[in-house]
Tab-separated table of C-alpha atoms in Angstrom:
chain	number	residue	atom	x	y	z
A	16	MET	CA	47.774	-39.502	-46.918
A	17	TRP	CA	48.493	-36.335	-48.903
A	18	LEU	CA	47.308	-32.801	-48.083
A	19	PRO	CA	48.143	-30.849	-51.259
A	20	ARG	CA	46.856	-27.428	-50.097
A	21	LEU	CA	47.748	-27.582	-46.419
A	22	GLU	CA	49.450	-24.171	-46.168
A	23	ALA	CA	46.701	-22.294	-48.032
A	24	GLU	CA	43.980	-24.070	-46.066
A	25	SER	CA	45.867	-23.267	-42.873
A	26	ALA	CA	45.677	-19.564	-43.748
A	27	LEU	CA	42.003	-20.020	-44.571
A	28	ARG	CA	41.353	-21.311	-41.055
A	29	ARG	CA	42.826	-18.090	-39.658
A	30	GLU	CA	40.800	-15.922	-42.055
A	31	PRO	CA	37.539	-17.707	-42.921
A	32	ASN	CA	36.300	-14.626	-44.790
A	33	LEU	CA	38.727	-15.526	-47.627
A	34	LEU	CA	36.790	-18.695	-48.499
A	35	GLU	CA	35.508	-17.214	-51.781
A	36	ALA	CA	38.740	-15.349	-52.606
A	37	PRO	CA	41.597	-16.473	-54.885
A	38	LEU	CA	44.092	-17.076	-52.069
A	39	ALA	CA	47.784	-17.832	-52.569
A	40	ILE	CA	50.664	-18.304	-50.133
A	41	LEU	CA	53.926	-16.629	-51.103
A	42	ALA	CA	57.406	-17.660	-49.978
A	43	GLU	CA	60.926	-16.800	-51.069
A	44	GLU	CA	62.319	-19.427	-53.424
A	45	ARG	CA	65.335	-19.104	-55.709
A	46	ARG	CA	65.802	-15.462	-54.650
A	47	ALA	CA	62.293	-14.473	-55.658
A	48	LEU	CA	58.858	-14.370	-54.093
A	49	ARG	CA	56.885	-17.283	-55.527
A	50	VAL	CA	53.549	-19.009	-55.061
A	51	ARG	CA	53.965	-21.999	-52.757
A	52	SER	CA	50.355	-22.969	-52.071
A	53	LEU	CA	47.017	-21.833	-53.415
A	54	LEU	CA	43.297	-22.555	-53.394
A	55	PRO	CA	41.340	-23.974	-56.394
A	56	LEU	CA	39.802	-20.579	-57.252
A	57	ALA	CA	43.277	-19.138	-57.807
A	58	GLU	CA	44.188	-22.158	-59.950
A	59	ARG	CA	41.153	-21.556	-62.133
A	60	ARG	CA	42.395	-17.994	-62.708
A	61	GLY	CA	45.676	-19.350	-64.113
A	62	VAL	CA	47.903	-19.145	-61.041
A	63	ARG	CA	50.295	-22.075	-60.597
A	64	ARG	CA	52.711	-23.278	-57.917
A	65	GLY	CA	56.220	-21.881	-58.359
A	66	MET	CA	54.979	-18.872	-60.324
A	67	GLY	CA	56.471	-15.499	-59.457
A	68	ALA	CA	54.344	-13.146	-57.405
A	69	ALA	CA	54.296	-10.470	-60.148
A	70	ASP	CA	53.211	-12.973	-62.802
A	71	ALA	CA	50.510	-14.346	-60.508
A	72	ARG	CA	49.066	-10.884	-59.892
A	73	ALA	CA	49.194	-10.109	-63.605
A	74	LEU	CA	47.070	-13.193	-64.339
A	75	CYS	CA	44.773	-12.602	-61.362
A	76	PRO	CA	44.659	-8.922	-60.272
A	77	GLU	CA	42.280	-9.745	-57.402
A	78	LEU	CA	44.694	-12.358	-56.001
A	79	VAL	CA	44.815	-12.357	-52.185
A	80	ALA	CA	48.372	-13.117	-51.084
A	81	ARG	CA	49.519	-14.109	-47.632
A	82	PRO	CA	53.082	-14.821	-46.420
A	83	ALA	CA	54.085	-18.358	-45.534
A	84	ASP	CA	53.635	-19.340	-41.891
A	85	PRO	CA	55.755	-22.465	-41.342
A	86	ILE	CA	55.273	-22.407	-37.557
A	87	GLY	CA	51.494	-22.255	-37.890
A	88	VAL	CA	51.520	-25.074	-40.448
A	89	GLU	CA	53.680	-27.203	-38.151
A	90	ARG	CA	51.236	-26.720	-35.292
A	91	LEU	CA	48.302	-27.542	-37.543
A	92	LEU	CA	50.007	-30.697	-38.777
A	93	ALA	CA	50.637	-31.726	-35.164
A	94	SER	CA	46.914	-31.274	-34.447
A	95	LEU	CA	45.994	-33.382	-37.484
A	96	THR	CA	48.432	-36.054	-36.311
A	97	ARG	CA	46.608	-36.257	-32.991
A	98	TRP	CA	43.274	-36.365	-34.832
A	99	ALA	CA	44.425	-39.266	-37.037
A	100	ARG	CA	45.283	-41.392	-34.011
A	101	ARG	CA	41.632	-42.386	-33.845
A	102	PHE	CA	42.392	-44.726	-36.748
A	103	THR	CA	45.755	-46.091	-35.567
A	104	PRO	CA	48.267	-45.178	-32.869
A	105	TRP	CA	51.105	-45.279	-35.409
A	106	VAL	CA	50.837	-41.855	-37.067
A	107	ALA	CA	53.670	-39.536	-38.058
A	108	PRO	CA	53.932	-36.403	-40.245
A	109	ASP	CA	55.378	-36.975	-43.700
A	110	ALA	CA	58.982	-35.745	-43.717
A	111	ASP	CA	59.150	-35.971	-47.540
A	112	ALA	CA	56.278	-33.551	-48.175
A	113	THR	CA	56.952	-30.633	-50.505
A	114	PRO	CA	56.959	-27.183	-48.819
A	115	GLY	CA	53.440	-25.788	-48.915
A	116	GLU	CA	51.953	-29.269	-48.799
A	117	GLY	CA	51.648	-31.797	-46.010
A	118	GLY	CA	51.101	-35.452	-45.386
A	119	LEU	CA	50.523	-38.084	-42.749
A	120	ASN	CA	51.918	-41.615	-42.681
A	121	LEU	CA	49.691	-44.194	-40.968
A	122	ASP	CA	50.566	-47.797	-40.214
A	123	VAL	CA	47.141	-49.479	-40.204
A	124	THR	CA	48.409	-53.019	-39.734
A	125	GLY	CA	45.784	-54.832	-37.663
A	126	CYS	CA	43.490	-51.766	-37.593
A	127	ALA	CA	41.783	-51.701	-40.995
A	128	HIS	CA	39.236	-54.426	-40.114
A	129	LEU	CA	37.898	-52.237	-37.287
A	130	PHE	CA	36.616	-49.793	-39.915
A	131	GLY	CA	35.336	-52.309	-42.452
A	132	GLY	CA	38.529	-52.781	-44.455
A	133	GLU	CA	41.148	-50.586	-46.067
A	134	ALA	CA	38.763	-49.002	-48.562
A	135	ALA	CA	36.326	-47.980	-45.827
A	136	LEU	CA	39.180	-46.664	-43.688
A	137	LEU	CA	40.479	-44.484	-46.555
A	138	ARG	CA	36.990	-43.115	-47.148
A	139	ALA	CA	36.635	-42.316	-43.459
A	140	LEU	CA	39.997	-40.550	-43.471
A	141	THR	CA	39.304	-38.341	-46.477
A	142	ALA	CA	35.729	-37.622	-45.405
A	143	GLY	CA	36.834	-36.626	-41.919
A	144	LEU	CA	39.483	-34.273	-43.265
A	145	SER	CA	37.007	-32.827	-45.759
A	146	ASP	CA	34.632	-32.052	-42.895
A	147	LEU	CA	37.509	-30.206	-41.212
A	148	GLY	CA	38.045	-28.136	-44.362
A	149	PHE	CA	41.081	-29.900	-45.854
A	150	THR	CA	41.698	-31.359	-49.294
A	151	ALA	CA	43.120	-34.865	-48.902
A	152	ARG	CA	44.041	-37.894	-50.980
A	153	ALA	CA	44.796	-41.263	-49.423
A	154	ALA	CA	46.275	-44.527	-50.628
A	155	ALA	CA	47.171	-47.878	-49.082
A	156	ALA	CA	50.006	-50.278	-49.902
A	157	ASP	CA	52.278	-52.738	-48.146
A	158	ALA	CA	55.201	-50.268	-48.513
A	159	LYS	CA	55.306	-46.671	-47.380
A	160	GLY	CA	57.003	-45.550	-50.610
A	161	ALA	CA	54.308	-47.141	-52.767
A	162	ALA	CA	51.516	-45.561	-50.714
A	163	TRP	CA	53.289	-42.186	-50.984
A	164	ALA	CA	53.446	-42.523	-54.773
A	165	LEU	CA	49.828	-43.658	-55.182
A	166	SER	CA	48.424	-40.894	-52.970
A	167	ARG	CA	50.012	-38.208	-55.144
A	168	HIS	CA	49.984	-39.723	-58.620
A	169	GLY	CA	47.513	-42.573	-58.508
A	170	ALA	CA	43.728	-42.793	-58.501
A	171	PRO	CA	41.795	-41.323	-55.550
A	172	GLU	CA	41.797	-43.718	-52.601
A	173	ALA	CA	44.011	-46.165	-54.510
A	174	ILE	CA	44.844	-49.492	-52.884
A	175	ALA	CA	47.706	-51.745	-53.933
A	176	PRO	CA	46.988	-55.384	-52.931
A	177	PRO	CA	49.675	-57.143	-50.869
A	178	GLY	CA	52.661	-58.123	-53.011
A	179	GLU	CA	51.534	-55.993	-55.992
A	180	ALA	CA	53.264	-52.717	-55.196
A	181	ARG	CA	55.465	-53.016	-58.304
A	182	ALA	CA	52.525	-53.347	-60.665
A	183	ALA	CA	50.787	-50.411	-58.961
A	184	ILE	CA	53.653	-47.935	-59.310
A	185	GLU	CA	54.947	-48.916	-62.768
A	186	PRO	CA	52.727	-46.453	-64.708
A	187	LEU	CA	53.479	-43.564	-62.309
A	188	PRO	CA	55.948	-40.764	-63.171
A	189	LEU	CA	59.449	-40.666	-61.739
A	190	ALA	CA	58.476	-37.905	-59.293
A	191	SER	CA	56.371	-40.470	-57.448
A	192	LEU	CA	59.534	-42.261	-56.282
A	193	ARG	CA	60.765	-39.295	-54.167
A	194	LEU	CA	63.900	-38.977	-56.303
A	195	SER	CA	66.042	-35.848	-56.304
A	196	GLU	CA	65.457	-33.243	-58.999
A	197	THR	CA	68.887	-33.999	-60.447
A	198	ALA	CA	68.113	-37.703	-60.775
A	199	VAL	CA	64.718	-37.053	-62.373
A	200	ALA	CA	66.231	-34.622	-64.872
A	201	GLY	CA	69.020	-37.049	-65.753
A	202	LEU	CA	66.630	-39.956	-66.274
A	203	ASN	CA	64.342	-37.796	-68.404
A	204	ARG	CA	67.263	-36.939	-70.666
A	205	LEU	CA	67.725	-40.676	-71.157
A	206	GLY	CA	64.075	-40.989	-72.165
A	207	VAL	CA	62.978	-42.612	-68.904
A	208	LYS	CA	59.626	-41.133	-67.865
A	209	THR	CA	57.910	-43.687	-65.620
A	210	ALA	CA	58.795	-45.881	-62.681
A	211	GLY	CA	58.285	-49.012	-64.806
A	212	GLU	CA	60.865	-47.869	-67.347
A	213	MET	CA	63.319	-47.169	-64.542
A	214	LEU	CA	62.749	-50.631	-63.057
A	215	ARG	CA	63.889	-52.227	-66.307
A	216	LEU	CA	67.282	-50.461	-66.215
A	217	PRO	CA	70.357	-52.263	-64.789
A	218	ARG	CA	70.742	-51.480	-61.108
A	219	ALA	CA	74.510	-51.150	-61.347
A	220	SER	CA	74.209	-48.476	-64.037
A	221	LEU	CA	71.632	-46.564	-61.999
A	222	ALA	CA	73.828	-46.580	-58.913
A	223	ARG	CA	76.905	-45.529	-60.890
A	224	ARG	CA	75.214	-42.607	-62.680
A	225	PHE	CA	72.673	-41.365	-60.117
A	226	GLY	CA	73.944	-42.575	-56.760
A	227	ALA	CA	72.920	-45.148	-54.175
A	228	GLN	CA	70.108	-42.922	-52.883
A	229	THR	CA	68.223	-43.416	-56.162
A	230	LEU	CA	68.269	-47.205	-55.703
A	231	ARG	CA	67.295	-46.785	-52.059
A	232	ARG	CA	64.178	-44.824	-53.012
A	233	LEU	CA	63.290	-47.470	-55.566
A	234	ASP	CA	63.663	-50.260	-53.012
A	235	GLN	CA	61.536	-48.343	-50.507
A	236	ALA	CA	58.738	-48.021	-53.057
A	237	LEU	CA	58.873	-51.769	-53.728
A	238	GLY	CA	59.044	-52.680	-50.039
A	239	ALA	CA	62.473	-54.270	-50.414
A	240	GLU	CA	63.904	-51.854	-47.852
A	241	PRO	CA	61.829	-51.373	-44.698
A	242	GLU	CA	60.691	-47.875	-43.866
A	243	PRO	CA	58.997	-48.064	-40.483
A	244	ILE	CA	56.734	-45.309	-39.213
A	245	SER	CA	57.944	-43.871	-35.931
A	246	PRO	CA	55.269	-41.749	-34.282
A	247	ALA	CA	56.426	-38.857	-32.152
A	248	ALA	CA	56.349	-39.563	-28.465
A	249	ALA	CA	53.543	-37.853	-26.610
A	250	ALA	CA	54.585	-34.910	-24.486
A	251	PRO	CA	54.829	-35.803	-20.784
A	252	ARG	CA	51.847	-34.783	-18.675
A	253	PHE	CA	52.478	-33.480	-15.208
A	254	ALA	CA	49.539	-34.225	-12.945
A	255	VAL	CA	48.989	-35.908	-9.570
A	256	ARG	CA	45.814	-36.949	-7.798
A	257	MET	CA	44.649	-38.084	-4.388
A	258	SER	CA	41.557	-40.021	-3.285
A	259	LEU	CA	40.392	-39.303	0.258
A	260	PRO	CA	39.088	-42.069	2.552
A	261	GLU	CA	36.485	-39.702	3.996
A	262	PRO	CA	34.941	-36.533	2.508
A	263	VAL	CA	36.410	-33.247	3.744
A	264	GLY	CA	35.125	-29.706	3.501
A	265	LEU	CA	37.336	-27.374	5.546
A	266	ILE	CA	39.733	-25.005	3.811
A	267	GLY	CA	42.541	-26.267	6.022
A	268	ASP	CA	41.962	-29.835	4.832
A	269	LEU	CA	41.962	-28.759	1.191
A	270	GLN	CA	45.150	-26.771	1.767
A	271	ALA	CA	46.810	-29.779	3.406
A	272	GLY	CA	45.875	-32.002	0.465
A	273	LEU	CA	47.111	-29.343	-1.990
A	274	ASP	CA	50.448	-29.132	-0.164
A	275	ARG	CA	50.983	-32.895	-0.458
A	276	LEU	CA	50.080	-32.887	-4.157
A	277	LEU	CA	52.232	-29.857	-4.823
A	278	THR	CA	55.264	-31.511	-3.252
A	279	ARG	CA	54.868	-34.571	-5.493
A	280	LEU	CA	54.258	-32.473	-8.615
A	281	CYS	CA	57.293	-30.264	-8.009
A	282	GLU	CA	59.471	-33.352	-7.563
A	283	ASP	CA	58.299	-34.655	-10.947
A	284	LEU	CA	58.985	-31.296	-12.572
A	285	ARG	CA	62.453	-31.091	-11.030
A	286	ALA	CA	63.295	-34.625	-12.175
A	287	ARG	CA	62.548	-33.641	-15.788
A	288	GLY	CA	64.116	-30.176	-15.613
A	289	MET	CA	60.784	-28.399	-16.129
A	290	GLY	CA	58.916	-25.601	-14.415
A	291	ALA	CA	55.191	-24.830	-14.354
A	292	ARG	CA	53.723	-21.632	-15.768
A	293	ARG	CA	50.058	-22.455	-15.159
A	294	LEU	CA	48.513	-24.898	-12.678
A	295	ARG	CA	45.004	-26.121	-12.008
A	296	PHE	CA	43.762	-27.567	-8.712
A	297	THR	CA	40.528	-29.545	-9.082
A	298	VAL	CA	38.338	-30.918	-6.303
A	299	ARG	CA	35.643	-33.547	-6.860
A	300	ARG	CA	32.678	-33.486	-4.527
A	301	VAL	CA	30.738	-36.529	-3.398
A	302	ASP	CA	27.937	-35.568	-5.801
A	303	GLN	CA	30.511	-35.985	-8.659
A	304	ARG	CA	30.628	-32.266	-9.417
A	305	GLU	CA	34.011	-30.612	-9.879
A	306	GLN	CA	35.373	-27.183	-9.064
A	307	SER	CA	38.741	-25.818	-10.129
A	308	VAL	CA	41.171	-23.114	-9.128
A	309	GLU	CA	43.671	-22.010	-11.762
A	310	ILE	CA	46.751	-19.832	-11.229
A	311	GLY	CA	49.596	-18.533	-13.378
A	312	LEU	CA	53.228	-17.717	-12.654
A	313	ALA	CA	55.315	-14.905	-14.059
A	314	ARG	CA	58.227	-17.298	-14.572
A	315	PRO	CA	58.424	-21.095	-14.664
A	316	GLY	CA	58.535	-22.391	-11.102
A	317	ARG	CA	58.573	-25.565	-9.089
A	318	SER	CA	58.956	-24.317	-5.511
A	319	PRO	CA	56.023	-25.438	-3.304
A	320	GLU	CA	56.516	-22.621	-0.798
A	321	ILE	CA	56.112	-20.032	-3.572
A	322	VAL	CA	53.256	-21.690	-5.460
A	323	ALA	CA	51.080	-22.777	-2.525
A	324	PRO	CA	50.103	-19.250	-1.313
A	325	LEU	CA	48.820	-18.371	-4.787
A	326	PHE	CA	45.929	-20.810	-4.350
A	327	ALA	CA	44.738	-19.220	-1.081
A	328	ARG	CA	42.153	-16.850	-2.593
A	329	GLY	CA	40.789	-19.537	-4.912
A	330	LEU	CA	40.378	-22.098	-2.141
A	331	GLU	CA	38.149	-19.685	-0.222
A	332	LYS	CA	35.682	-19.680	-3.126
A	333	ILE	CA	35.288	-23.465	-3.336
A	334	GLU	CA	31.852	-24.764	-2.264
A	335	ALA	CA	32.504	-28.169	-0.773
A	336	GLY	CA	28.814	-29.089	-0.509
A	337	PHE	CA	28.490	-32.458	1.245
A	338	GLY	CA	32.253	-32.945	1.079
A	339	VAL	CA	35.200	-33.484	-1.259
A	340	ASP	CA	36.511	-36.995	-1.853
A	341	ALA	CA	39.181	-36.499	-4.565
A	342	LEU	CA	41.842	-33.906	-5.394
A	343	ARG	CA	43.865	-33.373	-8.568
A	344	LEU	CA	46.691	-30.957	-9.373
A	345	ALA	CA	47.903	-30.522	-12.953
A	346	ALA	CA	50.565	-28.357	-14.572
A	347	LEU	CA	48.789	-27.099	-17.699
A	348	VAL	CA	51.744	-25.189	-19.164
A	349	VAL	CA	55.347	-26.169	-18.513
A	350	GLU	CA	58.671	-24.813	-19.736
A	351	PRO	CA	62.300	-25.899	-19.359
A	352	LEU	CA	63.804	-24.692	-16.080
A	353	SER	CA	67.403	-25.330	-15.110
A	354	GLU	CA	68.886	-25.101	-11.663
A	355	VAL	CA	70.393	-21.693	-10.822
A	356	GLN	CA	72.972	-20.663	-8.266
A	357	THR	CA	71.373	-18.669	-5.457
A	358	HIS	CA	74.390	-16.451	-4.753
A	359	ALA	CA	77.704	-15.962	-6.524
A	360	GLY	CA	79.654	-13.776	-4.098
A	361	PRO	CA	79.967	-10.040	-3.500
A	362	ASP	CA	81.024	-9.236	-7.052
A	363	ARG	CA	77.977	-10.871	-8.628
A	364	ALA	CA	74.307	-9.956	-8.769
A	365	ASP	CA	72.162	-11.894	-6.339
A	366	PRO	CA	69.507	-13.918	-8.242
A	367	ARG	CA	67.238	-13.621	-5.211
A	368	ALA	CA	66.429	-10.056	-6.307
A	369	ALA	CA	65.083	-11.404	-9.601
A	370	ASP	CA	63.111	-14.026	-7.691
A	371	ALA	CA	61.491	-11.288	-5.616
A	372	LEU	CA	60.500	-9.413	-8.777
A	373	ASP	CA	59.056	-12.589	-10.291
A	374	ALA	CA	57.036	-13.174	-7.118
A	375	LEU	CA	55.676	-9.626	-7.329
A	376	LEU	CA	54.737	-10.051	-11.002
A	377	THR	CA	53.041	-13.339	-10.158
A	378	ARG	CA	50.888	-11.745	-7.455
A	379	LEU	CA	49.986	-8.754	-9.642
A	380	GLY	CA	49.297	-10.969	-12.660
A	381	GLY	CA	47.008	-13.203	-10.614
A	382	ARG	CA	44.907	-10.188	-9.636
A	383	LEU	CA	45.099	-7.956	-12.729
A	384	GLY	CA	45.906	-10.391	-15.541
A	385	PHE	CA	49.372	-11.090	-16.891
A	386	GLU	CA	48.587	-9.371	-20.186
A	387	ARG	CA	48.240	-6.069	-18.273
A	388	LEU	CA	51.817	-6.201	-16.959
A	389	THR	CA	54.210	-4.642	-19.457
A	390	ARG	CA	57.770	-3.362	-19.461
A	391	PRO	CA	59.394	-0.829	-21.824
A	392	ARG	CA	62.163	-1.896	-24.153
A	393	PRO	CA	64.311	0.463	-26.244
A	394	ALA	CA	64.052	-0.191	-29.968
A	395	ASP	CA	66.977	-0.150	-32.361
A	396	THR	CA	65.705	2.752	-34.467
A	397	HIS	CA	66.337	6.460	-34.967
A	398	ASP	CA	62.608	7.140	-35.357
A	399	PRO	CA	61.618	8.895	-32.117
A	400	ASP	CA	58.020	7.675	-32.474
A	401	LYS	CA	59.225	4.054	-32.325
A	402	ALA	CA	62.027	4.430	-29.799
A	403	VAL	CA	60.183	2.469	-27.112
A	404	MET	CA	58.363	-0.841	-27.436
A	405	TRP	CA	56.233	-2.481	-24.776
A	406	ASP	CA	56.637	-6.177	-24.036
A	407	GLU	CA	54.621	-8.417	-21.760
A	408	ALA	CA	56.582	-8.380	-18.522
A	409	THR	CA	56.253	-12.110	-17.848
A	410	LEU	CA	57.490	-13.077	-21.314
A	411	SER	CA	60.501	-10.757	-21.535
A	412	SER	CA	63.656	-9.838	-19.666
A	413	PRO	CA	64.864	-6.376	-18.682
A	414	ALA	CA	66.740	-4.619	-21.461
A	415	GLU	CA	70.519	-4.394	-21.101
A	416	GLY	CA	72.841	-1.636	-22.252
A	417	TRP	CA	70.064	0.907	-22.725
A	418	ARG	CA	71.772	3.507	-20.524
A	419	GLU	CA	74.909	3.477	-22.685
A	420	ALA	CA	72.839	3.598	-25.880
A	421	ALA	CA	70.776	6.522	-24.568
A	422	ALA	CA	73.912	8.431	-23.511
A	423	ALA	CA	75.358	8.067	-27.005
A	424	ARG	CA	72.331	9.743	-28.589
A	425	PRO	CA	71.264	13.412	-28.396
A	426	PRO	CA	68.872	14.240	-25.525
A	427	ARG	CA	65.226	13.304	-25.955
A	428	PRO	CA	62.163	15.024	-24.407
A	429	ILE	CA	60.444	13.590	-21.340
A	430	ALA	CA	56.980	14.088	-22.882
A	431	ARG	CA	55.889	13.527	-26.474
A	432	THR	CA	53.245	15.570	-28.279
A	433	PRO	CA	51.179	14.484	-31.328
A	434	HIS	CA	53.193	16.664	-33.791
A	435	GLU	CA	51.299	19.880	-33.057
A	436	PRO	CA	51.698	22.616	-35.721
A	437	ILE	CA	52.830	26.089	-34.671
A	438	GLU	CA	51.966	29.518	-36.039
A	439	ILE	CA	55.085	31.399	-37.127
A	440	LEU	CA	55.132	35.016	-35.946
A	441	ALA	CA	58.734	35.858	-36.906
A	442	PRO	CA	60.588	33.847	-39.587
A	443	GLY	CA	63.872	32.094	-39.023
A	444	ARG	CA	65.395	28.652	-38.724
A	445	PRO	CA	64.041	27.883	-36.246
A	446	PRO	CA	61.417	30.684	-36.216
A	447	ALA	CA	62.359	33.464	-33.817
A	448	ARG	CA	58.796	33.857	-32.521
A	449	PHE	CA	55.816	31.511	-32.855
A	450	ARG	CA	52.483	30.702	-31.294
A	451	TRP	CA	51.871	27.297	-29.696
A	452	ARG	CA	48.773	26.269	-27.775
A	453	GLY	CA	47.513	29.868	-27.866
A	454	ARG	CA	50.682	31.257	-26.329
A	455	ALA	CA	53.266	33.459	-28.059
A	456	LEU	CA	56.827	32.257	-27.480
A	457	SER	CA	60.239	33.634	-28.448
A	458	ILE	CA	63.425	31.615	-28.760
A	459	LYS	CA	66.238	32.236	-26.276
A	460	ARG	CA	68.533	29.382	-27.303
A	461	ALA	CA	68.407	26.705	-30.038
A	462	VAL	CA	70.514	23.589	-30.706
A	463	GLY	CA	70.311	21.748	-34.015
A	464	PRO	CA	69.494	20.636	-36.540
A	465	GLU	CA	69.475	16.862	-35.994
A	466	ARG	CA	68.394	15.249	-39.250
A	467	ILE	CA	66.437	11.976	-39.002
A	468	ALA	CA	65.489	10.035	-42.116
A	469	PRO	CA	62.660	7.492	-42.389
A	470	GLU	CA	63.283	3.756	-42.546
A	471	TRP	CA	63.341	3.203	-46.298
A	472	TRP	CA	62.154	-0.415	-46.073
A	473	LEU	CA	58.887	0.581	-44.332
A	474	ASN	CA	55.976	2.412	-45.933
A	475	ASP	CA	55.083	4.545	-42.925
A	476	PRO	CA	52.419	7.207	-43.741
A	477	ALA	CA	53.792	9.439	-40.959
A	478	TRP	CA	57.113	9.750	-42.808
A	479	ARG	CA	55.901	10.268	-46.366
A	480	SER	CA	56.916	13.913	-46.130
A	481	GLY	CA	60.568	12.851	-46.094
A	482	VAL	CA	63.432	13.662	-43.737
A	483	ARG	CA	63.002	15.867	-40.680
A	484	ASP	CA	65.319	18.382	-39.014
A	485	TYR	CA	64.879	18.467	-35.223
A	486	TRP	CA	65.804	21.403	-32.958
A	487	ARG	CA	66.054	21.631	-29.180
A	488	ILE	CA	64.938	25.126	-28.190
A	489	GLU	CA	64.602	27.080	-24.970
A	490	THR	CA	62.127	29.965	-24.916
A	491	ASN	CA	62.226	33.197	-22.951
A	492	GLU	CA	58.814	32.343	-21.545
A	493	GLY	CA	60.016	29.062	-20.009
A	494	PRO	CA	58.932	26.056	-22.136
A	495	ARG	CA	61.749	23.949	-23.579
A	496	LEU	CA	60.474	22.272	-26.751
A	497	TRP	CA	61.551	19.852	-29.457
A	498	LEU	CA	60.665	21.285	-32.868
A	499	PHE	CA	61.089	19.750	-36.277
A	500	GLU	CA	60.703	20.977	-39.814
A	501	THR	CA	60.094	19.064	-43.045
A	502	PRO	CA	62.220	20.756	-45.731
A	503	GLN	CA	60.554	18.864	-48.590
A	504	ILE	CA	57.088	20.345	-47.947
A	505	ALA	CA	56.173	23.518	-49.778
A	506	PRO	CA	54.642	26.257	-47.567
A	507	GLU	CA	51.353	26.069	-49.425
A	508	ASP	CA	51.046	22.315	-48.731
A	509	GLY	CA	50.943	22.544	-44.930
A	510	PRO	CA	52.838	23.693	-41.827
A	511	LEU	CA	56.602	23.359	-42.026
A	512	TRP	CA	57.232	23.392	-38.272
A	513	ARG	CA	55.733	21.196	-35.584
A	514	VAL	CA	56.277	20.470	-31.878
A	515	ALA	CA	57.379	16.867	-31.263
A	516	GLY	CA	58.039	16.946	-27.497
A	517	ILE	CA	58.609	18.874	-24.286
A	518	PHE	CA	61.864	18.836	-22.309
A	519	ALA	CA	62.042	19.072	-18.537
């Protein structure tokens, strides 16, 4: 099965408002930004795959371009793989798909009759993908290579009868055989344009001139060399359950059952070298209704004595009704977690301090939300407005070496101001007297200038005035300020001097 516009349709799922727009996906190819995937509306405007971005915009000025998102496409293809397992359990993404496109390989041996035959199964496949918003072409053959060729270069929903793969692929172009670009170009120079013409050439000559891989691709298309489909193994699921002989309803009983389940779950996680980031405890009442308590951890964990107390508040809210007869504990999100040494001697940092911080973040995140817990991180930039970035505390580690980096730079103010203009009362560089926030100030001492230039690769509106010269000043009236001037601005175009911060 072939998905010719997978990357463009993936972007369309993120931005549905672009459905009626000429959308194209751009990626760097051959040292230039080129069109890798596009929607039919852009094709009708003359845009083609492989075209340079400038040429595409010249043909279609209203072209909407988006950068390639290979990670998003990979996740989408994994979702489609799971969706296709309703037709057969043997489904795998197509490793030979061209970038920007996608494909799925399905082994429907023994499954086609459940859907009314191969033709009905192909129709169900393409119709289902069309309902999901994807363009798809499907083909069936007794060899994976032949089905690959027919899906891309044959008739829609083409089917090659058993034993007739050769006749089906003979009229197809050489590109249908998954040959290398070098082999296709060499065969074209010899006047060979189709698979049938290539089949009539001596095999020894083909191998000698174009390599054994060319013959291997030909044999795979004919079914002479097996090409089995190996579906990816399903990710392990970490969950344990317990059925109770008699219904229970006390919090102590639920806690006891949770402790037993948690011990088993943590053993499974430890055996696989994993740790849980989010867990769900579900109770089933005798009336078949379920209630759940869900918790999160700041770091992956598998220690029952740390995880168990986090469920305490949630257990108090469970309404047992006429009793609970089944319990289930599942790790919804897991991450790799290796064993760590608890203490490395007096000359090493004790990891138990980090564990205490993680426990604190876990408790705060459970009450406030993990997205509300942030930590500052120094940025590698000279722009004072971007010197600090804020990361989610549970997804980042403390920054290292920031003290040394800060000591190597000139002092920075403890408070930033939104670039407030000043009124110059006495000229100078910096001005000898000025008015700021309604107060007249005179300079006692000044250090500078420190010239900071904008990042040339970013189009930041705040820096369109050019370089800045910063001064650290101390006034006779007390305030210690951080001033900057923009030498490129003419006096008639705006204020030359502004306050950027306040020192202690």
